[in-house]
Coordinates of C-alpha atoms and ligand atoms in Angstrom, one line a residue:
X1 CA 43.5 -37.4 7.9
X2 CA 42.9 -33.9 7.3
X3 CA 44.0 -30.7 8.8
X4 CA 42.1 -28.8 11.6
X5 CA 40.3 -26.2 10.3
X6 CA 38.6 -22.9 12.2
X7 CA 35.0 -23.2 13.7
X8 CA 32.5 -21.4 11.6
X9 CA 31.9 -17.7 11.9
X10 CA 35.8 -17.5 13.2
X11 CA 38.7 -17.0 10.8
X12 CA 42.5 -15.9 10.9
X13 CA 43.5 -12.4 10.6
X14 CA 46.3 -13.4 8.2
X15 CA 49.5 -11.5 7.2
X16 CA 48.4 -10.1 4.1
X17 CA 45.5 -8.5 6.0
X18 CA 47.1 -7.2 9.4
X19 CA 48.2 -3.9 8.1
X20 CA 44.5 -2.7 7.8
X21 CA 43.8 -4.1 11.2
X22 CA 47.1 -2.4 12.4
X23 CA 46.3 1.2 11.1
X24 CA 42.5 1.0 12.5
X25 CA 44.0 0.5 15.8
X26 CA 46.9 3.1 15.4
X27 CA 44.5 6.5 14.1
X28 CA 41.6 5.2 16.9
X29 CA 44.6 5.2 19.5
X30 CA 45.6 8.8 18.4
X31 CA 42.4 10.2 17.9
X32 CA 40.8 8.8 21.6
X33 CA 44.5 9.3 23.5
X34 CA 44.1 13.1 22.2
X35 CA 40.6 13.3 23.9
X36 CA 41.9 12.0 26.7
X37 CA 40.6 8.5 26.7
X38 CA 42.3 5.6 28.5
X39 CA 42.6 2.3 26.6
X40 CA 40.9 -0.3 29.6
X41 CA 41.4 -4.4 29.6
X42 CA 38.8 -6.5 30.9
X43 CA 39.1 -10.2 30.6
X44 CA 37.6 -11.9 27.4
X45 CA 35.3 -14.4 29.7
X46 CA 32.9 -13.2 32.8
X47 CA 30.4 -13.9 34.9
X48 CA 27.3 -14.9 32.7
X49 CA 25.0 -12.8 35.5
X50 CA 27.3 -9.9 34.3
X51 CA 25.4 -9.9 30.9
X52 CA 22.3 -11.4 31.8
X53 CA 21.9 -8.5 34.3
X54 CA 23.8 -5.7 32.0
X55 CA 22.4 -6.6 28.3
X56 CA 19.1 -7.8 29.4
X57 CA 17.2 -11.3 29.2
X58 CA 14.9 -10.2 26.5
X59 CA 17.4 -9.0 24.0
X60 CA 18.6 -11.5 21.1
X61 CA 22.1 -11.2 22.6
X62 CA 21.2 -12.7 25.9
X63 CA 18.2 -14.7 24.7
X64 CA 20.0 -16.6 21.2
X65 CA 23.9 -15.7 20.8
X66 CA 25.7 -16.2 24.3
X67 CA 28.4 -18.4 24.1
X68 CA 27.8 -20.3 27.8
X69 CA 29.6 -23.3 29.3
X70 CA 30.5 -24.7 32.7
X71 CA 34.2 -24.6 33.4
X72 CA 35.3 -27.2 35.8
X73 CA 34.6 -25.6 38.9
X74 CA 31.2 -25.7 37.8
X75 CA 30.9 -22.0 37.4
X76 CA 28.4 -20.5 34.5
X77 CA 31.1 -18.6 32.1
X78 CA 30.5 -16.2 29.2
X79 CA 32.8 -15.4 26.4
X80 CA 31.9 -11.6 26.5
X81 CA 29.2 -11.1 23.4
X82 CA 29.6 -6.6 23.7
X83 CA 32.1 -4.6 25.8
X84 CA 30.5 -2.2 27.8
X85 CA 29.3 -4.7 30.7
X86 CA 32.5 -5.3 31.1
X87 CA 33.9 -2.3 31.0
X88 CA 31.3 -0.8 33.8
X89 CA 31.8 -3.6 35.8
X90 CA 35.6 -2.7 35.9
X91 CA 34.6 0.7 37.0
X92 CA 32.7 -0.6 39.6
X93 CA 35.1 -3.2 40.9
X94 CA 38.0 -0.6 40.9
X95 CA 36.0 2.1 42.2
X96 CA 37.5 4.3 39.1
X97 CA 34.4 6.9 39.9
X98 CA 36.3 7.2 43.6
X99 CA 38.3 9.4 41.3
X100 CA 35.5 12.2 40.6
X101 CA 34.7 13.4 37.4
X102 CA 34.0 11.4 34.5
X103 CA 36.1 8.3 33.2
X104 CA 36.7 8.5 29.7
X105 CA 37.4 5.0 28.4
X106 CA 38.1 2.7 25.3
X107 CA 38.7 -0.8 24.4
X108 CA 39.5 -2.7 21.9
X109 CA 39.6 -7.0 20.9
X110 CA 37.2 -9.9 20.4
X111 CA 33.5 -10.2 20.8
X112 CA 31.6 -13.5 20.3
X113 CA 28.0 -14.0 19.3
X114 CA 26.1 -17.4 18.5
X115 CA 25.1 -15.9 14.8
X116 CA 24.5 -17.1 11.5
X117 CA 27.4 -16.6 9.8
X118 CA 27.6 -14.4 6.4
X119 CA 29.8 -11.3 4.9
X120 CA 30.2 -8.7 8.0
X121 CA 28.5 -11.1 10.3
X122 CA 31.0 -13.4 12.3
X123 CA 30.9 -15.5 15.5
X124 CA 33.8 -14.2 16.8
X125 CA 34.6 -10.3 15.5
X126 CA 36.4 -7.4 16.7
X127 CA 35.0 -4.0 18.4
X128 CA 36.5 -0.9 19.3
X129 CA 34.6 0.6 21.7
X130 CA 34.7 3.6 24.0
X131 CA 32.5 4.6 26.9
X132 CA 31.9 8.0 29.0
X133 CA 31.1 7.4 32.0
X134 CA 29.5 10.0 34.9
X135 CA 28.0 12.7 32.9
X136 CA 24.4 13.0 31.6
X137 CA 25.6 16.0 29.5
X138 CA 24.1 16.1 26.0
X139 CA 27.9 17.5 25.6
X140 CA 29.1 14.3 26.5
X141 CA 26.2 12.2 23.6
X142 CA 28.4 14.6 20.9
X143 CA 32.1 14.1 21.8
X144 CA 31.2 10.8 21.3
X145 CA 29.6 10.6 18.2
X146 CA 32.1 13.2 16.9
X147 CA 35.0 11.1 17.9
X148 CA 33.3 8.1 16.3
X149 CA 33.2 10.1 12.7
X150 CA 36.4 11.6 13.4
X151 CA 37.8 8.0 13.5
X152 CA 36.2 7.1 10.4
X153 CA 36.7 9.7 7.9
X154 CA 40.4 10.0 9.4
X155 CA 40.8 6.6 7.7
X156 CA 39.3 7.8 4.8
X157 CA 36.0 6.6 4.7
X158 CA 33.2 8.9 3.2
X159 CA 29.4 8.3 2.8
X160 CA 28.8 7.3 5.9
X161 CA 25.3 8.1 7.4
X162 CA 24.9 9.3 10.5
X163 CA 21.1 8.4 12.1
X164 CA 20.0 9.5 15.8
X165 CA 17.1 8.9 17.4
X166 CA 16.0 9.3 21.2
X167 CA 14.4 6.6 23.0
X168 CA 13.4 8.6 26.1
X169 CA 14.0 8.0 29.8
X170 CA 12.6 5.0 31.5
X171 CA 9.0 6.8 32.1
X172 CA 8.6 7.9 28.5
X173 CA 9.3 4.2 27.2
X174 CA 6.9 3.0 29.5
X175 CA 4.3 4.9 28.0
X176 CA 5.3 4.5 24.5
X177 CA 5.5 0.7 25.1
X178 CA 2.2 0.1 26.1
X179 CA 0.9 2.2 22.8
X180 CA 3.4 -0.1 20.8
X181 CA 1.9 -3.1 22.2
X182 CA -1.8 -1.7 21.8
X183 CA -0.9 -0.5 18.7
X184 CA 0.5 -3.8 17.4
X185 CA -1.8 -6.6 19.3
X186 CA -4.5 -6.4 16.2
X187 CA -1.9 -7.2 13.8
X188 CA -0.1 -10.0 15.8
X189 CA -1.0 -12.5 13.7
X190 CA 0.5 -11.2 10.9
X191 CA 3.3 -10.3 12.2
X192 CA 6.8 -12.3 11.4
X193 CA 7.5 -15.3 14.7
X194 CA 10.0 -13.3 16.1
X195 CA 8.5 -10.0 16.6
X196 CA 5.3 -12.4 18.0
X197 CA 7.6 -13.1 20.6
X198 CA 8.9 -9.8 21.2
X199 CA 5.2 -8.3 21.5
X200 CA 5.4 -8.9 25.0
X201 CA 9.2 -9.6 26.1
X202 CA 10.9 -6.4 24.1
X203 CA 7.8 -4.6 21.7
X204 CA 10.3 -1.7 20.7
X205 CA 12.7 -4.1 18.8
X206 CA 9.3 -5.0 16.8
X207 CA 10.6 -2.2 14.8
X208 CA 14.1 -3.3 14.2
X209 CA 12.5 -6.4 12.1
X210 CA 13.5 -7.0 8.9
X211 CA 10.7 -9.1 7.8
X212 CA 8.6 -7.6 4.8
X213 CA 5.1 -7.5 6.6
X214 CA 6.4 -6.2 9.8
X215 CA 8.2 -3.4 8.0
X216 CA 5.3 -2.6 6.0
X217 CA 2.6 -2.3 9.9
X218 CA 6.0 -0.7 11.5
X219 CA 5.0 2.3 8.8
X220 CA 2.2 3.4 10.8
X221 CA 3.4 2.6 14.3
X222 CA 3.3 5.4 17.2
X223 CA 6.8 7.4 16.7
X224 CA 8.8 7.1 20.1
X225 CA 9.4 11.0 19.5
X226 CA 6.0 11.6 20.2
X227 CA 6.1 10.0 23.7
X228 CA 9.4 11.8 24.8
X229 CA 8.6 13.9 27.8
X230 CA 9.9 17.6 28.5
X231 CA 13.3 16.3 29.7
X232 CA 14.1 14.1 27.1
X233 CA 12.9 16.2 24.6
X234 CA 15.4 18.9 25.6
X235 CA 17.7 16.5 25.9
X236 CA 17.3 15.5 22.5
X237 CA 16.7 19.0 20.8
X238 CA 20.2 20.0 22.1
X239 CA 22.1 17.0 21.1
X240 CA 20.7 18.0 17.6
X241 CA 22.0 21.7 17.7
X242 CA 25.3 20.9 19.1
X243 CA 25.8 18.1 16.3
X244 CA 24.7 21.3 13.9
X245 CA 27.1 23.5 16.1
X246 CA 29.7 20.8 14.9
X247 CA 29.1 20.8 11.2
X248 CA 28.3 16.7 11.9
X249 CA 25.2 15.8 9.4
X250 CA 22.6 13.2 10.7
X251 CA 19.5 12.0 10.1
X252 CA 16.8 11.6 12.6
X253 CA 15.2 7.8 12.4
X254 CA 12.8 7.2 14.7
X255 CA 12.6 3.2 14.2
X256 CA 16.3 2.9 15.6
X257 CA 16.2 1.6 18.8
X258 CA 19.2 -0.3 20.1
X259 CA 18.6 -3.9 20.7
X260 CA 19.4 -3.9 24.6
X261 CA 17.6 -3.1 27.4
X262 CA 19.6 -0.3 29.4
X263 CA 19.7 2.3 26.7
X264 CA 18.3 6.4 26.9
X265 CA 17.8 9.1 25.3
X266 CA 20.4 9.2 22.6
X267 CA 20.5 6.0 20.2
X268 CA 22.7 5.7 17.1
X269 CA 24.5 4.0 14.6
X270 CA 26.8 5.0 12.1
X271 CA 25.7 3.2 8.0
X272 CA 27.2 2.5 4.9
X273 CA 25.2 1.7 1.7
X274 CA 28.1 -0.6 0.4
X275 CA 28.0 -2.9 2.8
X276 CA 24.6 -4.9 1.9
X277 CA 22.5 -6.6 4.8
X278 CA 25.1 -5.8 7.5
X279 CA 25.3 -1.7 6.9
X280 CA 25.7 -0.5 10.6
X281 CA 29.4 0.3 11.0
X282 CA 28.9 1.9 15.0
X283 CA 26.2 1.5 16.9
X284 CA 25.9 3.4 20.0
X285 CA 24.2 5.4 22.6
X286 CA 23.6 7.1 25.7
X287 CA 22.9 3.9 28.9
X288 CA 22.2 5.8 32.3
X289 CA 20.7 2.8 33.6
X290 CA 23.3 0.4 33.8
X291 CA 26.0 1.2 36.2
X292 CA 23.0 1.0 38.8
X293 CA 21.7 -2.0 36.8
X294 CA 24.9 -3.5 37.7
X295 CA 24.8 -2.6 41.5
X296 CA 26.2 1.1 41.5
X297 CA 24.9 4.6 42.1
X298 CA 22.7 5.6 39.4
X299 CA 25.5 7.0 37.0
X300 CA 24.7 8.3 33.5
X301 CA 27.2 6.7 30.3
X302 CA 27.5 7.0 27.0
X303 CA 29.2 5.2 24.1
X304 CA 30.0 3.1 21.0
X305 CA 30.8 0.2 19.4
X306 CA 32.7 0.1 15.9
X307 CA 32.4 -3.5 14.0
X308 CA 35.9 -3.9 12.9
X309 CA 35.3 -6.4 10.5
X310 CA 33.0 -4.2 8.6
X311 CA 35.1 -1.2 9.3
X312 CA 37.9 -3.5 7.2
X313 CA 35.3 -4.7 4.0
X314 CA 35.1 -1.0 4.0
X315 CA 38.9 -0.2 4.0
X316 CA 39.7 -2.9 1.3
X317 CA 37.6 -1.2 -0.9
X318 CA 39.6 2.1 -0.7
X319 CA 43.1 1.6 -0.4
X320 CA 45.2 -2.0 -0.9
X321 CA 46.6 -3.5 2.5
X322 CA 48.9 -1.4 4.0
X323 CA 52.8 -3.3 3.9
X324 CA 55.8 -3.1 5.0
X325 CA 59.0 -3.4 3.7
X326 CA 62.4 -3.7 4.8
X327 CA 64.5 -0.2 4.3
X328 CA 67.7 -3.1 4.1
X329 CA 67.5 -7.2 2.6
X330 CA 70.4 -9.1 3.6
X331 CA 72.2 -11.4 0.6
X332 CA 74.4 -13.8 2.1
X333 CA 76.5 -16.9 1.3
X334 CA 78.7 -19.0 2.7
X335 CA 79.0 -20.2 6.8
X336 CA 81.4 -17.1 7.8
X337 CA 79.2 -14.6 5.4
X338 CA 76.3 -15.9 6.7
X339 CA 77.2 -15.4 10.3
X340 CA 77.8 -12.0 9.9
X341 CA 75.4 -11.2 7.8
X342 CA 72.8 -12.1 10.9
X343 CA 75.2 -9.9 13.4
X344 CA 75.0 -7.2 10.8
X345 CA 71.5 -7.4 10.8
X346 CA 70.8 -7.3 14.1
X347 CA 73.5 -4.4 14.7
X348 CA 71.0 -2.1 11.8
X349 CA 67.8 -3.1 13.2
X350 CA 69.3 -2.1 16.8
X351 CA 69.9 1.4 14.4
X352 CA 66.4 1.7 14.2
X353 CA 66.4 0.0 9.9
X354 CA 63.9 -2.0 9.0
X355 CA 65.6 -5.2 7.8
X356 CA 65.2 -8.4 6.3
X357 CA 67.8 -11.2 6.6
X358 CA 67.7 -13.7 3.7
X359 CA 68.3 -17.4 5.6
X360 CA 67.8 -19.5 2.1
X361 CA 71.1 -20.4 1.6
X362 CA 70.4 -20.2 -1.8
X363 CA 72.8 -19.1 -5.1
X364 CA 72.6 -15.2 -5.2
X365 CA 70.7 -15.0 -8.4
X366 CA 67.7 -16.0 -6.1
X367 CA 68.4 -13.8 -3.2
X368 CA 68.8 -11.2 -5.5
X369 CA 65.2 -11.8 -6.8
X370 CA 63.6 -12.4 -3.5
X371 CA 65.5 -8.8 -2.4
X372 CA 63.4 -7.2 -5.3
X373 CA 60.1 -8.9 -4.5
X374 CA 60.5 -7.8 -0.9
X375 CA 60.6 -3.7 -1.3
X376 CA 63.7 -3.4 0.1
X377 CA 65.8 -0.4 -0.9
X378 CA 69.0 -1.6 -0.5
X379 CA 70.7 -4.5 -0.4
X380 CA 73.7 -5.7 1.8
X381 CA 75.5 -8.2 0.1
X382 CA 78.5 -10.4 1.9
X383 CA 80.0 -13.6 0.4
X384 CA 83.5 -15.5 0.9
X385 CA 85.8 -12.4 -0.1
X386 CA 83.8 -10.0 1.8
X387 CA 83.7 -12.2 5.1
X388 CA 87.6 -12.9 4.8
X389 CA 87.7 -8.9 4.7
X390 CA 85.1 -7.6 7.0
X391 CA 84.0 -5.6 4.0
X392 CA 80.6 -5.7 2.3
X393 CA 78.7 -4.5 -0.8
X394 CA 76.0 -2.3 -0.4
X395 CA 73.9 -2.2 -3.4
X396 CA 70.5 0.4 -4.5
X397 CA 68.0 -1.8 -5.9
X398 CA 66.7 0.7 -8.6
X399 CA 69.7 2.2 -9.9
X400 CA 72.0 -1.1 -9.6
X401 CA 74.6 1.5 -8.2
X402 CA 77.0 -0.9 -6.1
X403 CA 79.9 0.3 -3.3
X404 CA 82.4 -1.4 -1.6
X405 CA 82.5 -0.4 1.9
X406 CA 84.6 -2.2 5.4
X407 CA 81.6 -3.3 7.7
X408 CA 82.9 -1.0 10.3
X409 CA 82.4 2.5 7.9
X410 CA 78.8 1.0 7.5
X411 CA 77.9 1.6 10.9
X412 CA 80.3 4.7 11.3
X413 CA 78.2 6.0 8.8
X414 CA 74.7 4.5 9.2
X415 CA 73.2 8.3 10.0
X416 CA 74.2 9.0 6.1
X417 CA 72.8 5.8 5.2
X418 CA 69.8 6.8 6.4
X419 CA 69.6 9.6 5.2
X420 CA 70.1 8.1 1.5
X421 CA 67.4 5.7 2.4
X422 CA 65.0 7.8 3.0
X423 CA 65.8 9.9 -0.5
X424 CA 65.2 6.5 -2.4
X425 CA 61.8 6.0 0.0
X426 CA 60.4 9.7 -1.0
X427 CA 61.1 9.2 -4.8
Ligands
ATP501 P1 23.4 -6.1 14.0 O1 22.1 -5.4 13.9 O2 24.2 -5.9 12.8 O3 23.3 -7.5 14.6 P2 23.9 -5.2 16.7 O4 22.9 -4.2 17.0 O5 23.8 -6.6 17.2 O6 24.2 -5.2 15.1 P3 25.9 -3.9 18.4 O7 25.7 -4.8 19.5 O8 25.5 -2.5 18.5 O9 25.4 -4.6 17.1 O10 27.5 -3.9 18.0 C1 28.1 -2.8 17.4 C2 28.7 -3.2 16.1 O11 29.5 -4.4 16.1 C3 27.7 -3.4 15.0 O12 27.3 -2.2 14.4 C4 28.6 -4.2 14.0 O13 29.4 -3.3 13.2 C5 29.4 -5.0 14.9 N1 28.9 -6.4 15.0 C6 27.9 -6.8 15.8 N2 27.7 -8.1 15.7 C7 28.6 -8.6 14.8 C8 28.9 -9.9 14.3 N3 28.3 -11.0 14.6 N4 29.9 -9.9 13.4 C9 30.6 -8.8 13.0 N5 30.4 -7.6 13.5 C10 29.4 -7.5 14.4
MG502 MG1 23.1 -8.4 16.4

C-alpha cells in the first residue's frame, strides 16, 4: 500500500522553504503595523451566502471555484475562496465602525479556489491582504497601493508594474455595460464560450479573456474611461496626481477590471513579466458597495490582495531561502554527558542562544561533522571526563581554537560569550 499523498493544487510548505514564507510575513507585519494596520482573524470556513452575496453569482469565483459542502447539521459551508467578505463581515458583526473613523485592517493565511492547477496557480494558496474601511478618500486608494509597493520592493523585488484603471461608480458601469454589450452582440458568435456566457451575466470581464479572437475584438471595444462621469473622473484624476505626488510609476490600463462584482472606481493589480501566465502579484481596489451589499450602511473600502505563492516564485529567484543556524551545536557522549548536555542546552537557549542539541548518540567524529553542516559557531563538547567534572570544552568551528572551561564559568560568563559569538557571526 502506498503512502497518502496531498490533493492536487495543495502542497506542503516544507522546511527548506519556510524562511521565505517567514520573512514575507515579518517585513508585511512591520510595514502595515507602522501604518497602523491591525492584523484581523476570521475563520477559514463561512457561510456560503457570505460570498454568494459579497463576491457575486456572476463571477468565476462564485460561479466555478467554491469549495461547498454540507457539514452535518446540514448547513451550506464555504472554505473562504478571497478575504475581504470575511473581513467586512467581521466589521459588521463586531460593530468595529461603532468605533468612528476608519478601520485599517490586514490579514493574512489560506485561500481556496476549485482551479486548474499549474505554476502560481494552486487550489489552496496564501494571501496577504489588507482592507480600509470607512473612507471614500482617493487618499485612502494611495496608502494602499503605496503600502502594497512598499511591501514588495522592501523584500527586494524590482520590475514590478504597477496598472490602474477606474471602473466608475455604479451609474457609470451601467451605461458603459449596455455599450459593451451593444458593442459586442455582433461579434458573439465569434467570440470564445466563456465570454458568450458572460455577454449577458458579467460583459466587463469579456475583456479580461485570454482567448486570441476575443483579445483581438476587445481592441476596439468602448474604453470604460470614456463612460466615467464627473465624480469618478475626479476621483480618478486625483488618485493619478497623488500616485505622481508619491514618485509611485503606473500605467493606466483600461481592460483591467477586477473579476467581482462590488468593485469602484479604483482597480489594480501589481505584474511581473517573469512569472509567465500567472503575472498578477496584487490585485486590488476600491469596493464601496459591499459593506451595504452585506447588510450595512453604505460604507466606502479599499484594499488588496498579495498571491503569496507567486510573491515566493518571485523571491527564489533573488535570494536563496533564508536559514537559520544555531549560534551553539551540542556534542555529547555518554548517559551522564548526555544528560547535561540537554540541561546545558536548555539553560543557553533560556540565555536567549540559538542552539542545537545533537541526540545521535553517535562517535564524535560524526557529531563533529553534523556540528559543521549545521552553521553553528561553536561547539559545546561534553564526554565522560567532562561530566565527572562539571567542565566542558567549548570549541570555534573555524579556527579549531578549543578551551576548557567548569560549566558554571560558562553561564557566569555567557554575556562575553555572546559577545564572541556575534564577532565570529559578523566575519
Ligand atoms: P487570476 O486572474 O490570476 O485568477 P484573480 O483575479 O482570481 O487572479 P484575486 O482574486 O484578485 O485574483 O486574488 C489576488 C491575488 O491572489 C492574485 O493576484 C494572485 O496573486 C493570487 N491568487 C489568486 N488565485 C490564486 C490561485 N488559485 N493560486 C495562487 N494564487 C492565486
Ligand atoms: Mg482567478
Amino acid at each position: 500500500m502506498g503512502t497518502i499523498q496531498t490533493l492536487p493544487g495543495t502542497r506542503d510548505i516544507l522546511p527548506e522553504e519556510i524562511g521565505y514564507w517567514q520573512y514575507v510575513e515579518t517585513v508585511a507585519t512591520q510595514i502595515l503595523s507602522r501604518a497602523m494596520y491591525y492584523e484581523i482573524r476570521p475563520p477559514i470556513f463561512e457561510q456560503t451566502s457570505l460570498f454568494e452575496r459579497g463576491i457575486g453569482e456572476a463571477t468565476d469565483v462564485v460561479g466555478k471555484e467554491m469549495y461547498t459542502f454540507s457539514d452535518r447539521g446540514d448547513r451550506s459551508l464555504t472554505l473562504r475562496p478571497e478575504g475581504t467578505a470575511g473581513v467586512v463581515r467581521a466589521y459588521l458583526q463586531n460593530n468595529l465602525y461603532a468605533a468612528g473613523g476608519v478601520q485599517r485592517l490586514w490579514y493574512c493565511g489560506p485561500m481556496f479556489r476549485y482551479e486548474r492547477p499549474q505554476a502560481g496557480r494552486q487550489r489552496q494558496f496564501h494571501q496577504i491582504g489588507l482592507e480600509l474601511i470607512g473612507t471614500g478618500d482617493p487618499r485612502a486608494d494611495v496608502e494602499v497601493i503605496a503600502l502594497a509597493t512598499d511591501i514588495l520592493t522592501t523584500l527586494g523585488l524590482q520590475s514590478l508594474k504597477l496598472d490602474i484603471n477606474s471602473v466608475g461608480d455604479r451609474n457609470d458601469r451601467q451605461n458603459y455595460r449596455e455599450a459593451l454589450v451593444n458593442y459586442f452582440l455582433p461579434y458573439k458568435e465569434e467570440l470564445d464560450p466563456d465570454s458568450q456566457d458572460r455577454l449577458e451575466r458579467n460583459p466587463l470581464r469579456i475583456l479580461d479573456s485570454k482567448a486570441k479572437r476575443t483579445k483581438e475584438i476587445n481592441e476596439n471595444a468602448p474604453s470604460i474611461l470614456e463612460y466615467l462621469g464627473d465624480a469618478s473622473k475626479k476621483h480618478f484624476d486625483q488618485v493619478q496626481q497623488l500616485l505622481t505626488d508619491l514618485g509611485i510609476e503606473y500605467n493606466i490600463n483600461p481592460c483591467l477590471v477586477r473579476g467581482l462584482d462590488y468593485y469602484t472606481h479604483t482597480a489594480f493589480e501589481i505584474i511581473s513579466d517573469d512569472l509567465g501566465a500567472q503575472a498578477t502579484v496584487c490585485g486590488g481596489g476600491r469596493y464601496d458597495g459591499l459593506v451595504e451589499e452585506l447588510g450595512g450602511n453604505p460604507t466606502s473600502a479599499v484594499g488588496w490582495a498579495i498571491g503569496m505563492e507567486r510573491l515566493i516564485i518571485l523571491l527564489k529567484k533573488l535570494q536563496p531561502s533564508p536559514q537559520t543556524s544555531p549560534d551553539l551545536y551540542v556534542v555529547s557522549r555518554g548517559e551522564a554527558a548526555e544528560a547535561q548536555g540537554l540541561l546545558l542546552t536548555q539553560k543557553l537557549r533560556a540565555e536567549g542562544l540559538t542552539v542545537e542539541l545533537d541526540m545521535s548518540g553517535s562517535a564524535f567524529g560524526k557529531q563533529f561533522k553534523r556540528a559543521d553542516r549545521s552553521g553553528a559557531i561553536a561547539c559545546l563538547v561534553l564526554g565522560e571526563e567532562e561530566a565527572e567534572n562539571k567542565t566542558l570544552q567549548l570549541k570555534w568551528l573555524q579556527s579549531k581554537e578549543q578551551q576548557t572551561m567548569t560549566q558554571s564559568e560558562l553561564f557566569s560568563q555567557v554575556g562575553e560569550l555572546k559577545e564572541q559569538l556575534n564577532r565570529h557571526k559578523r566575519q
